[in-house]
XYZ file of C-alpha atoms in Angstrom:
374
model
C 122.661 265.660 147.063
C 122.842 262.380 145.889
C 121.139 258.541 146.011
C 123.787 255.605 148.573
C 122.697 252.535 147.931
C 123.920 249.829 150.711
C 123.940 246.522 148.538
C 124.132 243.415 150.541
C 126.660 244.746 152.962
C 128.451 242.826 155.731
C 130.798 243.349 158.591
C 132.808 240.795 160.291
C 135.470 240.947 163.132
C 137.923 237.900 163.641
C 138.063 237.384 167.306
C 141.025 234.290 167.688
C 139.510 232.765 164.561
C 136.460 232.993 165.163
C 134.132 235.469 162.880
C 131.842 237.939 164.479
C 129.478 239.111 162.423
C 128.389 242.657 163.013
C 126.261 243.694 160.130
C 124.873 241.007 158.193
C 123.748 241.217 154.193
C 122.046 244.350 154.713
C 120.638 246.132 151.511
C 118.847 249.308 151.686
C 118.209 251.896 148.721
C 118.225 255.905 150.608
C 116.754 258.472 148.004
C 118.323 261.691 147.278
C 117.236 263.913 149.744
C 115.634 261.057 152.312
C 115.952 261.190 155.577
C 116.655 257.821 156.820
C 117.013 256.776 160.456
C 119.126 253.391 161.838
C 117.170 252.191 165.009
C 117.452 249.451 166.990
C 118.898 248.059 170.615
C 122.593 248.638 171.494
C 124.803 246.845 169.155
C 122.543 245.893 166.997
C 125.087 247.113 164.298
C 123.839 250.448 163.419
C 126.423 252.498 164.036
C 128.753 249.929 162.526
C 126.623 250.464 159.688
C 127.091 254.487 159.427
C 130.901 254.201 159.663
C 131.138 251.556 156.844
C 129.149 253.867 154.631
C 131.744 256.909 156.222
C 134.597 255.118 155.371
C 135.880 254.640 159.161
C 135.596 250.640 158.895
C 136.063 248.059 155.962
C 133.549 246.640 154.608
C 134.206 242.537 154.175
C 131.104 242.270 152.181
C 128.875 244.124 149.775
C 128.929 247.482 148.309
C 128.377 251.065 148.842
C 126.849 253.200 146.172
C 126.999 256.794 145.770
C 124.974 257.663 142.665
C 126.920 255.231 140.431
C 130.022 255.577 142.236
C 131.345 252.712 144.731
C 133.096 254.005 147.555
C 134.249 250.759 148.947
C 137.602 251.302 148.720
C 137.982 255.497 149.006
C 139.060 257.524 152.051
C 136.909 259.184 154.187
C 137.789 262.665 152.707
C 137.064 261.653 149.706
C 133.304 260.733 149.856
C 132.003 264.448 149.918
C 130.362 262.794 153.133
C 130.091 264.604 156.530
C 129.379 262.981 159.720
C 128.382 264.639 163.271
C 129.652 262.396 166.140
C 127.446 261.788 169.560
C 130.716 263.156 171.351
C 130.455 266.559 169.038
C 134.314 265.961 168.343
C 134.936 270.026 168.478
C 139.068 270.944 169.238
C 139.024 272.645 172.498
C 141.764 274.972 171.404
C 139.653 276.071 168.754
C 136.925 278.996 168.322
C 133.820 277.754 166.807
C 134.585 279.857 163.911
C 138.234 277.996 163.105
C 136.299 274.456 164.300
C 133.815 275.613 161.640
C 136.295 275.829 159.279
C 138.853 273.197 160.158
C 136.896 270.801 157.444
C 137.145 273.090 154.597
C 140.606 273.883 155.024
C 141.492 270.163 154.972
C 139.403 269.050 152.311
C 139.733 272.244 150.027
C 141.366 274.863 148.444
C 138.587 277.476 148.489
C 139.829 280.897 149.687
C 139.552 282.346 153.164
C 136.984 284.842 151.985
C 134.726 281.675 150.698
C 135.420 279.698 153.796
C 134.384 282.606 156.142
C 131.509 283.153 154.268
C 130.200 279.560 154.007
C 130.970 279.621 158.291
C 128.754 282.764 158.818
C 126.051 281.107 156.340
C 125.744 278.126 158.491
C 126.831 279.915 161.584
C 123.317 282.309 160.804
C 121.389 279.222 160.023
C 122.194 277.059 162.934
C 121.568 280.902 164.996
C 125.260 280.576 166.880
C 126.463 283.450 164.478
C 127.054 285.275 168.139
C 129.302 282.591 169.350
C 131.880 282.527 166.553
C 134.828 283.876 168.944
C 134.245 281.446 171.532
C 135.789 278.026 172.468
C 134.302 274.846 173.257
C 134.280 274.952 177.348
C 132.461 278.119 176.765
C 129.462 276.745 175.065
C 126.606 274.852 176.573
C 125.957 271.065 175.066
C 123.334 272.523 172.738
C 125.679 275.402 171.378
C 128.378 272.252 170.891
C 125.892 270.393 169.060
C 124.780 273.524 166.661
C 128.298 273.702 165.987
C 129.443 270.225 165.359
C 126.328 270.525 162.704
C 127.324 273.583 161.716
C 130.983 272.192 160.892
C 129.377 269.146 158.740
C 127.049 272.013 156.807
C 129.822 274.296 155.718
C 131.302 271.258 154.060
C 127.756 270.917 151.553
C 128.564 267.195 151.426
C 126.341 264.711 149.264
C 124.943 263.494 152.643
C 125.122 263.895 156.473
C 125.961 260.985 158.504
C 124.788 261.387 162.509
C 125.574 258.973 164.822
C 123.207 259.863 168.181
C 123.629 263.526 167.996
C 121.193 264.534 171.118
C 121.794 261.927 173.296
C 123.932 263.947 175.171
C 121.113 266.409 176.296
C 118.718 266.582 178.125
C 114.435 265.353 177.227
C 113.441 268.841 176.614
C 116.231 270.829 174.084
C 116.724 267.175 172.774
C 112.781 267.614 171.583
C 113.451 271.273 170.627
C 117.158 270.123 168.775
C 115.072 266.951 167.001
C 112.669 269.982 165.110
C 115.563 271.515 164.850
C 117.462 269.215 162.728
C 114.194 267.923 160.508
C 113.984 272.114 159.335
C 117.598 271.998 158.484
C 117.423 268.730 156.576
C 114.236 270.067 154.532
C 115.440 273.055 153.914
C 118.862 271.952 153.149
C 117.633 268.492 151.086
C 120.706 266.797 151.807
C 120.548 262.776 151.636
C 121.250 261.843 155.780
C 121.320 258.539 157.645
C 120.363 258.918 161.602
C 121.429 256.601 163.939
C 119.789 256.211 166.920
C 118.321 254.073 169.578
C 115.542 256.408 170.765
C 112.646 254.938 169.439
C 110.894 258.724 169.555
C 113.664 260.139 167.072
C 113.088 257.689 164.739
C 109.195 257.761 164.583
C 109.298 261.279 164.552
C 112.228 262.645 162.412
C 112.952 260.020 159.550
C 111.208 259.830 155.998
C 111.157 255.928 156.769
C 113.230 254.110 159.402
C 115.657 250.759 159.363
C 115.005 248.658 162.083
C 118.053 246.493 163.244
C 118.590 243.529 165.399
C 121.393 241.428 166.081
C 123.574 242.947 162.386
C 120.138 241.659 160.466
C 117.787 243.842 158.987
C 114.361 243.636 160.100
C 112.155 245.909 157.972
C 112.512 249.241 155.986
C 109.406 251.688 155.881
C 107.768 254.762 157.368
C 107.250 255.418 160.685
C 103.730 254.496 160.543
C 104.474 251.360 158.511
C 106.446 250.006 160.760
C 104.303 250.863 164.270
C 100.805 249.742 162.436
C 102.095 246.937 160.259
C 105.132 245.517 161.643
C 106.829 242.765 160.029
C 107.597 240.402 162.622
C 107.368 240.196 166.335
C 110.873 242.358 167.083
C 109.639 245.159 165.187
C 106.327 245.219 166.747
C 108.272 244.832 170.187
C 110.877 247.404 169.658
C 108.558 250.370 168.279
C 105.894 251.807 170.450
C 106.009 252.686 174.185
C 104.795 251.044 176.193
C 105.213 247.890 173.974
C 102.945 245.859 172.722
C 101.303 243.147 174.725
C 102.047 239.726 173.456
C 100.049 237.106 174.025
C 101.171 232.856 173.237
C 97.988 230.930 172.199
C 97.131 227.903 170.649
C 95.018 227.986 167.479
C 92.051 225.456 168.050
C 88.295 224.987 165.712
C 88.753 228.926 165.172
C 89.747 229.962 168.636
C 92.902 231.182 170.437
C 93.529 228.959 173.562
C 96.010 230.081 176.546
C 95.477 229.065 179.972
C 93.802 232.553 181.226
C 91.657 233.206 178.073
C 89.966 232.335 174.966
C 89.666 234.685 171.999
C 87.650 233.845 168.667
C 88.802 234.719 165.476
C 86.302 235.527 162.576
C 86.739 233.645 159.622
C 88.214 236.337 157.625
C 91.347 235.861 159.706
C 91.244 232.236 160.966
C 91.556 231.051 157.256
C 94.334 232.636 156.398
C 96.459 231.401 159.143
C 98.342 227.707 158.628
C 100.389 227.231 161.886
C 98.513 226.534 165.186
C 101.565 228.179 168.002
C 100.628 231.803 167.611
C 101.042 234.957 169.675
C 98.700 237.466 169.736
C 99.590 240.644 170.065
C 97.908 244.022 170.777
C 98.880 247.757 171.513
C 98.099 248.925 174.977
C 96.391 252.014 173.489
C 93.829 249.630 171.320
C 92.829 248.263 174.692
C 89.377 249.374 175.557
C 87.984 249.922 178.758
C 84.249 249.217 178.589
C 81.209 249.159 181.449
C 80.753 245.071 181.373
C 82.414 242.080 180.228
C 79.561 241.069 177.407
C 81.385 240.800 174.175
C 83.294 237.504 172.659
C 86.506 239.511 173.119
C 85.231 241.312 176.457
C 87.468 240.099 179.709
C 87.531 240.738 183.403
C 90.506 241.951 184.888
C 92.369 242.820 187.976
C 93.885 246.291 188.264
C 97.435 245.605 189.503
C 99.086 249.216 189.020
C 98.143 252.771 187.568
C 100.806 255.043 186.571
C 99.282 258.482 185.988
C 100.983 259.977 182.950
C 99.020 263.326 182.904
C 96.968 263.164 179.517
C 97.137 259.028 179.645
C 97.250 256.425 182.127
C 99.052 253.439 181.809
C 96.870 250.363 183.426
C 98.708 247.352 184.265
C 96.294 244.486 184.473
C 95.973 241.136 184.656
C 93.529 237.930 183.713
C 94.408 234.995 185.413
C 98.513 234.678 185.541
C 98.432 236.747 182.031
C 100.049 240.603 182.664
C 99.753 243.125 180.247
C 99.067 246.827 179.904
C 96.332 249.469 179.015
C 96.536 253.464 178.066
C 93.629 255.053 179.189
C 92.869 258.828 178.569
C 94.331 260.558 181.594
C 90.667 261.703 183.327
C 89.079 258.127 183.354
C 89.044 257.347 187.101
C 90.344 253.851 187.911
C 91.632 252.281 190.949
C 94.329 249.070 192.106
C 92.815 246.555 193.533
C 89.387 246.750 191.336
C 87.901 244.437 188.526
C 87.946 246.479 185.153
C 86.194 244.992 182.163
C 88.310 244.842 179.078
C 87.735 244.672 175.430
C 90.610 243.409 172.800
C 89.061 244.520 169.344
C 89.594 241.656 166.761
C 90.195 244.827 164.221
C 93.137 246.155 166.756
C 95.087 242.759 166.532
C 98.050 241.117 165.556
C 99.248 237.614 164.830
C 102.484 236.112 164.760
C 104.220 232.824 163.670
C 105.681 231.578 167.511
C 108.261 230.074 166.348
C 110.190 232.100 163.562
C 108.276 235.623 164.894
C 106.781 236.641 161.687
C 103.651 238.313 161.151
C 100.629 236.854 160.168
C 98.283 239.250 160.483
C 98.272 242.721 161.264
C 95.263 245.262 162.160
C 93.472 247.099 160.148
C 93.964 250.059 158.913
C 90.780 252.136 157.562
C 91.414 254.886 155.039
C 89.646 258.442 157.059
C 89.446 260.694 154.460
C 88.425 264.604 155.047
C 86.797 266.421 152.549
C 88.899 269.408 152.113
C 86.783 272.938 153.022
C 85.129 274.850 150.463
């Protein structure tokens, strides 16, 4: 187990002379034991990111910590780092058990009695100890995964590195793999970086998440953090599904002016704020359906389209030329076509900067504590 600090790394390509950046001054600080997770849209530079810290590309700027040990300039083999590949990477010639043990025999010089028994320890853990004698092309894609994490366990490495692991299955064993790997990590404590772009991996499996866009770093924090308080507009765009509904308004005498609607701001809020070109923003789940449009933030609106999710509905809905969406519970009865009335709860809202995208304002959070029973 051990702390990697990334501090104010970079990666640059030169493309004919002319310099690509990839990943841009990024500096995060991943605990011993933490379970981190990379997120953002495709090359964003995340994965770029997990194979500077493995050692499979150069870093131009920065350094890479590992306790107090920079690891710039050392091989891959000699990081005591282990990395599982979205591809799984197994030899096809192999069994799982000499797959398994391929790493140890390269990187070691334990003896065959201590690799076997480190395979079967992992091999029982990761419950493939029955498929030790078989190959690759005999193995389903979640057997190939177990084993590809298998192969990175034997190695007991200072940290994992996974670069989109499940993608390659399907929704329901990647939910069942995703618990999967969080009991492995807690049991096993071992430092790992997660790189995905499934926005549902991240909220759900990582001690906090970093949220990339573009090779720039846009905020490090939990889950929750990040989905409630978002520090700019990309953030609050790329976590949460549906997104959030954005809104550009004009700030005028305490109101927010668009061409569809007005919204007034307490004073609390409208104080604080010193730019006029704002977006409002709002999660489709803080949208409340109510019985009439009688409130300052109360709004009639045209059902456009419901999409029945089961336990939720997903309105879309629209006042004037403005579109945005609503999740409803999944037994409240509403039709295309009608009027609904709408509220937007000042306490539910955010507020952005237009023009650079930060936040302004986010909603507020009230502390629910429950008395523990006697």
């Amino acid at each position: 187990m051990a702390e990697l600090i990334l501090d104010r790394i970079t990666k640059y390509f030169d493309d004919d002379g002319e310099r690509i950046v990839a990943v841009d001054d990024a500096s995060i600080d991943i605990a011993d034991g933490e379970f981190l997770v990379l997120v953002g849209p495709s090359g964003c530079g995340k994965s770029t990111t997990l194979r500077m810290i493995a050692g499979l590309e150069t870093i131009s700027e920065g350094e890479i910590r590992l306790d107090d040990r920079v690891i710039n300039d050392q091989k891959p083999q000699q990081r005591d780092i282990a990395m599982v590949f979205q591809s799984y990477a197994l030899y096809p010639h192999m069994t799982v058990r000499e797959n398994m043990r391929f790493g140890l025999e390269e990187s070691t010089d334990l003896a065959d009695e201590e690799m076997n028994s480190r395979v079967e320890e992992s091999a029982t853990m990761m419950g493939i100890d029955d498929l030790l004698g078989r190959y690759p092309r005999e193995l389903s894609g979640g057997q190939q995964q177990r084993v590809a994490l298998g192969r990175a366990i034997v190695r007991d490495p200072a940290v994992f590195l996974m670069d989109e692991p499940l993608s390659n299955l399907d929704a329901k064993l990647r939910s069942s793999m995703r618990t999967e790997l969080q009991r492995i990590q807690d049991e096993l404590g071992v430092t790992t970086v997660y790189v995905t772009h499934d926005q549902t991996e991240a909220m759900t499996m990582g001690d906090r998440i970093a949220i990339l866009d573009d090779g720039r770093l846009q905020q490090v924090a939990t889950p929750l953090e990040c989905y409630h308080r978002p520090k700019n507009q990309f953030v609050a765009s790329f976590i949460g599904e549906p997104s959030m509904n954005f809104f550009d308004m004009r700030l005028e005498g305490g109101r927010l002016l668009n061409e569809d609607f007005d919204y007034s701001l307490s004073s609390r809020i409208a104080e604080t704020l010193d730019t006029e070109e704002l977006v409002l923003g709002i999660r489709p789940e803080d949208i409340e359906l109510v019985d009439g449009a009688e409130g300052d933030h109360d709004y009639a609106a045209e059902v456009l389209v419901v999409e029945p999710m089961g336990n939720e509905n997903s309105v879309h809905l629209r006042i004037g030329e403005t579109r945005f969406i609503a999740t409803v519970g999944g037994m409240r009865q509403i039709r295309e076509g009608e009027t609904a009335a709408v509220r937007l709860p000042e306490e539910a809202i955010h507020l952005f900067d237009r023009a650079s995208g930060e936040a302004l304002h986010n909603r507020r959070l009230e502390a629910q504590l429950v008395e523990p029973p006697v």
